[in-house]
Amino acid sequence: MHAIVIDKPGGPEALQWREVPDPELGRGDVLIDVAASAVNRADVFQRLGFYDPPPGAPPYPGLECSGVVSEVGPDVEGFAPGDRVCALLSGGGYAEKVAVPWQQVMRVPDGVDLVEAAGLPEVACTVWSNVFMTARLRKGETLLVHGGASGIGTLAVQLAKAF
């Protein structure tokens, strides 16, 4: 398979498309044939040499992706080959394939394009965990969103209004 490799930190020219080993599928992993990946601040910092992937993560940038499940490990629940998914990753989304724990994978809703879905996981998980799990926003309460025109801000406003 191919992935974006960073041999030496720098500008966009530091991103090199190279042949690399296929990811290894763990017992609880879903193997995704990547259709698209998003660009996050950590991806840019990794290109510049200011962010190291967590231990055990692929060395390639890409904290979220979308694609189609090609294989599942024996301990995976609820996913099968052919499923359209997006995933929040510890790294490796800038590749043709990525193995990710099934708990970090979400189905792509009908009517949502896989390219659009690549930018969903980081925003959705950030808003949900902060606004609804940590702050426990409830009906009748007011939510102040600083930077309401950002990706996270626009989703926070929409979800708060919906709830």
mmCIF file with all atom_site columns, C-alpha atoms in Angstrom:
data_model
loop_
_atom_site.group_PDB
_atom_site.id
_atom_site.type_symbol
_atom_site.label_atom_id
_atom_site.label_alt_id
_atom_site.label_comp_id
_atom_site.label_asym_id
_atom_site.label_entity_id
_atom_site.label_seq_id
_atom_site.pdbx_PDB_ins_code
_atom_site.Cartn_x
_atom_site.Cartn_y
_atom_site.Cartn_z
_atom_site.occupancy
_atom_site.B_iso_or_equiv
_atom_site.pdbx_formal_charge
_atom_site.auth_seq_id
_atom_site.auth_comp_id
_atom_site.auth_asym_id
_atom_site.auth_atom_id
_atom_site.pdbx_PDB_model_num
ATOM 1   C CA . MET A 1 1   ? 0.000   0.000   0.000  1.00 0.00 ? 1   MET A CA 1
ATOM 2   C CA . HIS A 1 2   ? 0.972   3.659   -0.159 1.00 0.00 ? 2   HIS A CA 1
ATOM 3   C CA . ALA A 1 3   ? 0.964   6.344   2.525  1.00 0.00 ? 3   ALA A CA 1
ATOM 4   C CA . ILE A 1 4   ? 2.147   9.882   3.104  1.00 0.00 ? 4   ILE A CA 1
ATOM 5   C CA . VAL A 1 5   ? 5.589   9.660   4.715  1.00 0.00 ? 5   VAL A CA 1
ATOM 6   C CA . ILE A 1 6   ? 7.502   12.512  6.336  1.00 0.00 ? 6   ILE A CA 1
ATOM 7   C CA . ASP A 1 7   ? 11.251  11.858  6.145  1.00 0.00 ? 7   ASP A CA 1
ATOM 8   C CA . LYS A 1 8   ? 12.248  15.349  7.220  1.00 0.00 ? 8   LYS A CA 1
ATOM 9   C CA . PRO A 1 9   ? 9.971   17.978  8.797  1.00 0.00 ? 9   PRO A CA 1
ATOM 10  C CA . GLY A 1 10  ? 9.132   20.998  6.675  1.00 0.00 ? 10  GLY A CA 1
ATOM 11  C CA . GLY A 1 11  ? 6.568   22.567  4.405  1.00 0.00 ? 11  GLY A CA 1
ATOM 12  C CA . PRO A 1 12  ? 4.067   20.733  2.243  1.00 0.00 ? 12  PRO A CA 1
ATOM 13  C CA . GLU A 1 13  ? 6.939   19.374  0.151  1.00 0.00 ? 13  GLU A CA 1
ATOM 14  C CA . ALA A 1 14  ? 7.879   17.200  3.162  1.00 0.00 ? 14  ALA A CA 1
ATOM 15  C CA . LEU A 1 15  ? 4.835   15.019  2.427  1.00 0.00 ? 15  LEU A CA 1
ATOM 16  C CA . GLN A 1 16  ? 5.958   12.109  0.251  1.00 0.00 ? 16  GLN A CA 1
ATOM 17  C CA . TRP A 1 17  ? 3.693   9.415   -1.267 1.00 0.00 ? 17  TRP A CA 1
ATOM 18  C CA . ARG A 1 18  ? 5.561   6.143   -0.739 1.00 0.00 ? 18  ARG A CA 1
ATOM 19  C CA . GLU A 1 19  ? 5.046   2.420   -0.658 1.00 0.00 ? 19  GLU A CA 1
ATOM 20  C CA . VAL A 1 20  ? 4.885   1.170   2.940  1.00 0.00 ? 20  VAL A CA 1
ATOM 21  C CA . PRO A 1 21  ? 3.954   -2.107  4.663  1.00 0.00 ? 21  PRO A CA 1
ATOM 22  C CA . ASP A 1 22  ? 0.257   -2.939  4.980  1.00 0.00 ? 22  ASP A CA 1
ATOM 23  C CA . PRO A 1 23  ? -1.193  -2.337  8.450  1.00 0.00 ? 23  PRO A CA 1
ATOM 24  C CA . GLU A 1 24  ? -1.562  -5.350  10.727 1.00 0.00 ? 24  GLU A CA 1
ATOM 25  C CA . LEU A 1 25  ? -5.126  -6.197  11.719 1.00 0.00 ? 25  LEU A CA 1
ATOM 26  C CA . GLY A 1 26  ? -5.506  -6.695  15.472 1.00 0.00 ? 26  GLY A CA 1
ATOM 27  C CA . ARG A 1 27  ? -8.194  -8.826  17.127 1.00 0.00 ? 27  ARG A CA 1
ATOM 28  C CA . GLY A 1 28  ? -10.499 -5.851  17.719 1.00 0.00 ? 28  GLY A CA 1
ATOM 29  C CA . ASP A 1 29  ? -9.546  -3.869  14.637 1.00 0.00 ? 29  ASP A CA 1
ATOM 30  C CA . VAL A 1 30  ? -11.414 -2.873  11.510 1.00 0.00 ? 30  VAL A CA 1
ATOM 31  C CA . LEU A 1 31  ? -9.341  -2.548  8.334  1.00 0.00 ? 31  LEU A CA 1
ATOM 32  C CA . ILE A 1 32  ? -10.527 0.421   6.290  1.00 0.00 ? 32  ILE A CA 1
ATOM 33  C CA . ASP A 1 33  ? -9.784  1.041   2.626  1.00 0.00 ? 33  ASP A CA 1
ATOM 34  C CA . VAL A 1 34  ? -9.384  4.799   2.934  1.00 0.00 ? 34  VAL A CA 1
ATOM 35  C CA . ALA A 1 35  ? -11.428 7.002   0.604  1.00 0.00 ? 35  ALA A CA 1
ATOM 36  C CA . ALA A 1 36  ? -10.499 10.337  2.201  1.00 0.00 ? 36  ALA A CA 1
ATOM 37  C CA . SER A 1 37  ? -8.777  11.878  5.197  1.00 0.00 ? 37  SER A CA 1
ATOM 38  C CA . ALA A 1 38  ? -9.144  15.279  6.822  1.00 0.00 ? 38  ALA A CA 1
ATOM 39  C CA . VAL A 1 39  ? -6.460  17.812  7.737  1.00 0.00 ? 39  VAL A CA 1
ATOM 40  C CA . ASN A 1 40  ? -6.141  18.581  11.447 1.00 0.00 ? 40  ASN A CA 1
ATOM 41  C CA . ARG A 1 41  ? -3.799  20.839  13.389 1.00 0.00 ? 41  ARG A CA 1
ATOM 42  C CA . ALA A 1 42  ? -1.879  17.798  14.684 1.00 0.00 ? 42  ALA A CA 1
ATOM 43  C CA . ASP A 1 43  ? -1.299  16.654  11.078 1.00 0.00 ? 43  ASP A CA 1
ATOM 44  C CA . VAL A 1 44  ? 0.228   20.029  10.234 1.00 0.00 ? 44  VAL A CA 1
ATOM 45  C CA . PHE A 1 45  ? 2.308   19.969  13.438 1.00 0.00 ? 45  PHE A CA 1
ATOM 46  C CA . GLN A 1 46  ? 3.510   16.446  12.583 1.00 0.00 ? 46  GLN A CA 1
ATOM 47  C CA . ARG A 1 47  ? 4.614   17.671  9.136  1.00 0.00 ? 47  ARG A CA 1
ATOM 48  C CA . LEU A 1 48  ? 6.496   20.521  10.831 1.00 0.00 ? 48  LEU A CA 1
ATOM 49  C CA . GLY A 1 49  ? 8.166   18.153  13.324 1.00 0.00 ? 49  GLY A CA 1
ATOM 50  C CA . PHE A 1 50  ? 6.248   19.333  16.409 1.00 0.00 ? 50  PHE A CA 1
ATOM 51  C CA . TYR A 1 51  ? 3.984   16.303  16.969 1.00 0.00 ? 51  TYR A CA 1
ATOM 52  C CA . ASP A 1 52  ? 4.911   12.668  17.418 1.00 0.00 ? 52  ASP A CA 1
ATOM 53  C CA . PRO A 1 53  ? 2.191   10.046  16.991 1.00 0.00 ? 53  PRO A CA 1
ATOM 54  C CA . PRO A 1 54  ? 1.285   8.190   20.203 1.00 0.00 ? 54  PRO A CA 1
ATOM 55  C CA . PRO A 1 55  ? 3.148   4.936   20.910 1.00 0.00 ? 55  PRO A CA 1
ATOM 56  C CA . GLY A 1 56  ? 1.856   2.111   18.733 1.00 0.00 ? 56  GLY A CA 1
ATOM 57  C CA . ALA A 1 57  ? 0.189   4.457   16.227 1.00 0.00 ? 57  ALA A CA 1
ATOM 58  C CA . PRO A 1 58  ? 1.136   4.412   12.548 1.00 0.00 ? 58  PRO A CA 1
ATOM 59  C CA . PRO A 1 59  ? 3.880   6.949   11.783 1.00 0.00 ? 59  PRO A CA 1
ATOM 60  C CA . TYR A 1 60  ? 1.820   8.573   9.037  1.00 0.00 ? 60  TYR A CA 1
ATOM 61  C CA . PRO A 1 61  ? -0.326  11.672  9.618  1.00 0.00 ? 61  PRO A CA 1
ATOM 62  C CA . GLY A 1 62  ? -4.100  11.548  9.571  1.00 0.00 ? 62  GLY A CA 1
ATOM 63  C CA . LEU A 1 63  ? -6.263  11.623  12.703 1.00 0.00 ? 63  LEU A CA 1
ATOM 64  C CA . GLU A 1 64  ? -9.504  10.846  10.899 1.00 0.00 ? 64  GLU A CA 1
ATOM 65  C CA . CYS A 1 65  ? -10.591 9.162   7.710  1.00 0.00 ? 65  CYS A CA 1
ATOM 66  C CA . SER A 1 66  ? -13.491 7.632   5.853  1.00 0.00 ? 66  SER A CA 1
ATOM 67  C CA . GLY A 1 67  ? -13.746 4.620   3.625  1.00 0.00 ? 67  GLY A CA 1
ATOM 68  C CA . VAL A 1 68  ? -15.053 1.094   3.299  1.00 0.00 ? 68  VAL A CA 1
ATOM 69  C CA . VAL A 1 69  ? -14.396 -1.780  5.689  1.00 0.00 ? 69  VAL A CA 1
ATOM 70  C CA . SER A 1 70  ? -12.373 -4.471  3.928  1.00 0.00 ? 70  SER A CA 1
ATOM 71  C CA . GLU A 1 71  ? -11.728 -6.804  6.866  1.00 0.00 ? 71  GLU A CA 1
ATOM 72  C CA . VAL A 1 72  ? -12.602 -7.181  10.551 1.00 0.00 ? 72  VAL A CA 1
ATOM 73  C CA . GLY A 1 73  ? -10.739 -8.815  13.415 1.00 0.00 ? 73  GLY A CA 1
ATOM 74  C CA . PRO A 1 74  ? -12.336 -11.706 15.343 1.00 0.00 ? 74  PRO A CA 1
ATOM 75  C CA . ASP A 1 75  ? -13.362 -9.525  18.331 1.00 0.00 ? 75  ASP A CA 1
ATOM 76  C CA . VAL A 1 76  ? -15.085 -6.803  16.276 1.00 0.00 ? 76  VAL A CA 1
ATOM 77  C CA . GLU A 1 77  ? -18.750 -6.127  16.974 1.00 0.00 ? 77  GLU A CA 1
ATOM 78  C CA . GLY A 1 78  ? -21.212 -4.493  14.605 1.00 0.00 ? 78  GLY A CA 1
ATOM 79  C CA . PHE A 1 79  ? -19.076 -4.024  11.503 1.00 0.00 ? 79  PHE A CA 1
ATOM 80  C CA . ALA A 1 80  ? -18.604 -6.132  8.377  1.00 0.00 ? 80  ALA A CA 1
ATOM 81  C CA . PRO A 1 81  ? -16.738 -5.874  5.087  1.00 0.00 ? 81  PRO A CA 1
ATOM 82  C CA . GLY A 1 82  ? -18.469 -3.432  2.759  1.00 0.00 ? 82  GLY A CA 1
ATOM 83  C CA . ASP A 1 83  ? -19.668 -1.056  5.502  1.00 0.00 ? 83  ASP A CA 1
ATOM 84  C CA . ARG A 1 84  ? -19.187 2.661   4.751  1.00 0.00 ? 84  ARG A CA 1
ATOM 85  C CA . VAL A 1 85  ? -17.460 4.163   7.779  1.00 0.00 ? 85  VAL A CA 1
ATOM 86  C CA . CYS A 1 86  ? -15.468 7.031   9.194  1.00 0.00 ? 86  CYS A CA 1
ATOM 87  C CA . ALA A 1 87  ? -13.014 6.771   12.074 1.00 0.00 ? 87  ALA A CA 1
ATOM 88  C CA . LEU A 1 88  ? -11.154 8.755   14.680 1.00 0.00 ? 88  LEU A CA 1
ATOM 89  C CA . LEU A 1 89  ? -7.531  7.614   14.577 1.00 0.00 ? 89  LEU A CA 1
ATOM 90  C CA . SER A 1 90  ? -4.347  7.876   16.589 1.00 0.00 ? 90  SER A CA 1
ATOM 91  C CA . GLY A 1 91  ? -2.629  8.330   13.215 1.00 0.00 ? 91  GLY A CA 1
ATOM 92  C CA . GLY A 1 92  ? -2.318  6.752   9.793  1.00 0.00 ? 92  GLY A CA 1
ATOM 93  C CA . GLY A 1 93  ? -5.266  8.240   7.922  1.00 0.00 ? 93  GLY A CA 1
ATOM 94  C CA . TYR A 1 94  ? -3.022  9.538   5.126  1.00 0.00 ? 94  TYR A CA 1
ATOM 95  C CA . ALA A 1 95  ? -2.697  6.024   3.727  1.00 0.00 ? 95  ALA A CA 1
ATOM 96  C CA . GLU A 1 96  ? -4.553  3.676   1.421  1.00 0.00 ? 96  GLU A CA 1
ATOM 97  C CA . LYS A 1 97  ? -5.470  1.429   4.374  1.00 0.00 ? 97  LYS A CA 1
ATOM 98  C CA . VAL A 1 98  ? -5.627  1.826   8.127  1.00 0.00 ? 98  VAL A CA 1
ATOM 99  C CA . ALA A 1 99  ? -6.360  -0.591  10.971 1.00 0.00 ? 99  ALA A CA 1
ATOM 100 C CA . VAL A 1 100 ? -8.348  0.977   13.803 1.00 0.00 ? 100 VAL A CA 1
ATOM 101 C CA . PRO A 1 101 ? -10.075 -0.345  16.940 1.00 0.00 ? 101 PRO A CA 1
ATOM 102 C CA . TRP A 1 102 ? -13.748 -0.908  16.125 1.00 0.00 ? 102 TRP A CA 1
ATOM 103 C CA . GLN A 1 103 ? -14.838 1.341   19.005 1.00 0.00 ? 103 GLN A CA 1
ATOM 104 C CA . GLN A 1 104 ? -13.360 4.335   17.133 1.00 0.00 ? 104 GLN A CA 1
ATOM 105 C CA . VAL A 1 105 ? -15.352 3.629   13.961 1.00 0.00 ? 105 VAL A CA 1
ATOM 106 C CA . MET A 1 106 ? -18.726 5.131   13.024 1.00 0.00 ? 106 MET A CA 1
ATOM 107 C CA . ARG A 1 107 ? -21.069 4.305   10.184 1.00 0.00 ? 107 ARG A CA 1
ATOM 108 C CA . VAL A 1 108 ? -21.415 6.970   7.519  1.00 0.00 ? 108 VAL A CA 1
ATOM 109 C CA . PRO A 1 109 ? -25.090 7.969   7.284  1.00 0.00 ? 109 PRO A CA 1
ATOM 110 C CA . ASP A 1 110 ? -26.921 7.388   4.007  1.00 0.00 ? 110 ASP A CA 1
ATOM 111 C CA . GLY A 1 111 ? -26.709 10.454  1.807  1.00 0.00 ? 111 GLY A CA 1
ATOM 112 C CA . VAL A 1 112 ? -23.338 11.555  3.218  1.00 0.00 ? 112 VAL A CA 1
ATOM 113 C CA . ASP A 1 113 ? -20.463 11.375  0.743  1.00 0.00 ? 113 ASP A CA 1
ATOM 114 C CA . LEU A 1 114 ? -17.323 9.561   1.948  1.00 0.00 ? 114 LEU A CA 1
ATOM 115 C CA . VAL A 1 115 ? -15.174 12.619  1.219  1.00 0.00 ? 115 VAL A CA 1
ATOM 116 C CA . GLU A 1 116 ? -17.413 14.783  3.409  1.00 0.00 ? 116 GLU A CA 1
ATOM 117 C CA . ALA A 1 117 ? -17.521 12.081  6.091  1.00 0.00 ? 117 ALA A CA 1
ATOM 118 C CA . ALA A 1 118 ? -13.730 12.170  6.494  1.00 0.00 ? 118 ALA A CA 1
ATOM 119 C CA . GLY A 1 119 ? -14.027 15.460  8.386  1.00 0.00 ? 119 GLY A CA 1
ATOM 120 C CA . LEU A 1 120 ? -16.791 14.267  10.707 1.00 0.00 ? 120 LEU A CA 1
ATOM 121 C CA . PRO A 1 121 ? -15.124 12.178  13.460 1.00 0.00 ? 121 PRO A CA 1
ATOM 122 C CA . GLU A 1 122 ? -12.858 14.745  15.130 1.00 0.00 ? 122 GLU A CA 1
ATOM 123 C CA . VAL A 1 123 ? -15.498 17.477  15.149 1.00 0.00 ? 123 VAL A CA 1
ATOM 124 C CA . ALA A 1 124 ? -18.364 15.218  16.237 1.00 0.00 ? 124 ALA A CA 1
ATOM 125 C CA . CYS A 1 125 ? -16.401 13.497  18.990 1.00 0.00 ? 125 CYS A CA 1
ATOM 126 C CA . THR A 1 126 ? -14.972 16.778  20.291 1.00 0.00 ? 126 THR A CA 1
ATOM 127 C CA . VAL A 1 127 ? -18.382 18.465  20.489 1.00 0.00 ? 127 VAL A CA 1
ATOM 128 C CA . TRP A 1 128 ? -20.174 15.442  21.915 1.00 0.00 ? 128 TRP A CA 1
ATOM 129 C CA . SER A 1 129 ? -17.581 14.721  24.605 1.00 0.00 ? 129 SER A CA 1
ATOM 130 C CA . ASN A 1 130 ? -17.253 18.365  25.695 1.00 0.00 ? 130 ASN A CA 1
ATOM 131 C CA . VAL A 1 131 ? -20.804 19.686  25.395 1.00 0.00 ? 131 VAL A CA 1
ATOM 132 C CA . PHE A 1 132 ? -22.911 16.651  26.242 1.00 0.00 ? 132 PHE A CA 1
ATOM 133 C CA . MET A 1 133 ? -20.694 14.265  28.233 1.00 0.00 ? 133 MET A CA 1
ATOM 134 C CA . THR A 1 134 ? -18.538 16.709  30.235 1.00 0.00 ? 134 THR A CA 1
ATOM 135 C CA . ALA A 1 135 ? -20.730 19.839  30.461 1.00 0.00 ? 135 ALA A CA 1
ATOM 136 C CA . ARG A 1 136 ? -23.957 17.794  30.358 1.00 0.00 ? 136 ARG A CA 1
ATOM 137 C CA . LEU A 1 137 ? -25.922 20.370  28.380 1.00 0.00 ? 137 LEU A CA 1
ATOM 138 C CA . ARG A 1 138 ? -29.646 19.877  28.958 1.00 0.00 ? 138 ARG A CA 1
ATOM 139 C CA . LYS A 1 139 ? -32.886 21.212  27.466 1.00 0.00 ? 139 LYS A CA 1
ATOM 140 C CA . GLY A 1 140 ? -33.549 24.777  28.552 1.00 0.00 ? 140 GLY A CA 1
ATOM 141 C CA . GLU A 1 141 ? -29.907 25.626  29.224 1.00 0.00 ? 141 GLU A CA 1
ATOM 142 C CA . THR A 1 142 ? -27.866 28.137  27.223 1.00 0.00 ? 142 THR A CA 1
ATOM 143 C CA . LEU A 1 143 ? -24.586 27.279  25.498 1.00 0.00 ? 143 LEU A CA 1
ATOM 144 C CA . LEU A 1 144 ? -22.048 29.988  24.665 1.00 0.00 ? 144 LEU A CA 1
ATOM 145 C CA . VAL A 1 145 ? -19.876 28.953  21.716 1.00 0.00 ? 145 VAL A CA 1
ATOM 146 C CA . HIS A 1 146 ? -16.729 31.004  21.170 1.00 0.00 ? 146 HIS A CA 1
ATOM 147 C CA . GLY A 1 147 ? -15.692 30.756  17.517 1.00 0.00 ? 147 GLY A CA 1
ATOM 148 C CA . GLY A 1 148 ? -19.137 29.689  16.376 1.00 0.00 ? 148 GLY A CA 1
ATOM 149 C CA . ALA A 1 149 ? -18.049 29.901  12.731 1.00 0.00 ? 149 ALA A CA 1
ATOM 150 C CA . SER A 1 150 ? -15.344 27.242  13.079 1.00 0.00 ? 150 SER A CA 1
ATOM 151 C CA . GLY A 1 151 ? -15.927 23.583  12.234 1.00 0.00 ? 151 GLY A CA 1
ATOM 152 C CA . ILE A 1 152 ? -16.324 22.626  15.876 1.00 0.00 ? 152 ILE A CA 1
ATOM 153 C CA . GLY A 1 153 ? -18.300 25.783  16.621 1.00 0.00 ? 153 GLY A CA 1
ATOM 154 C CA . THR A 1 154 ? -20.837 25.294  13.836 1.00 0.00 ? 154 THR A CA 1
ATOM 155 C CA . LEU A 1 155 ? -21.512 21.699  14.896 1.00 0.00 ? 155 LEU A CA 1
ATOM 156 C CA . ALA A 1 156 ? -21.758 22.716  18.571 1.00 0.00 ? 156 ALA A CA 1
ATOM 157 C CA . VAL A 1 157 ? -24.384 25.343  17.682 1.00 0.00 ? 157 VAL A CA 1
ATOM 158 C CA . GLN A 1 158 ? -26.337 22.890  15.514 1.00 0.00 ? 158 GLN A CA 1
ATOM 159 C CA . LEU A 1 159 ? -26.307 20.068  18.068 1.00 0.00 ? 159 LEU A CA 1
ATOM 160 C CA . ALA A 1 160 ? -27.160 22.372  20.977 1.00 0.00 ? 160 ALA A CA 1
ATOM 161 C CA . LYS A 1 161 ? -30.113 23.766  19.022 1.00 0.00 ? 161 LYS A CA 1
ATOM 162 C CA . ALA A 1 162 ? -31.262 20.271  18.080 1.00 0.00 ? 162 ALA A CA 1
ATOM 163 C CA . PHE A 1 163 ? -31.098 19.061  21.690 1.00 0.00 ? 163 PHE A CA 1
#
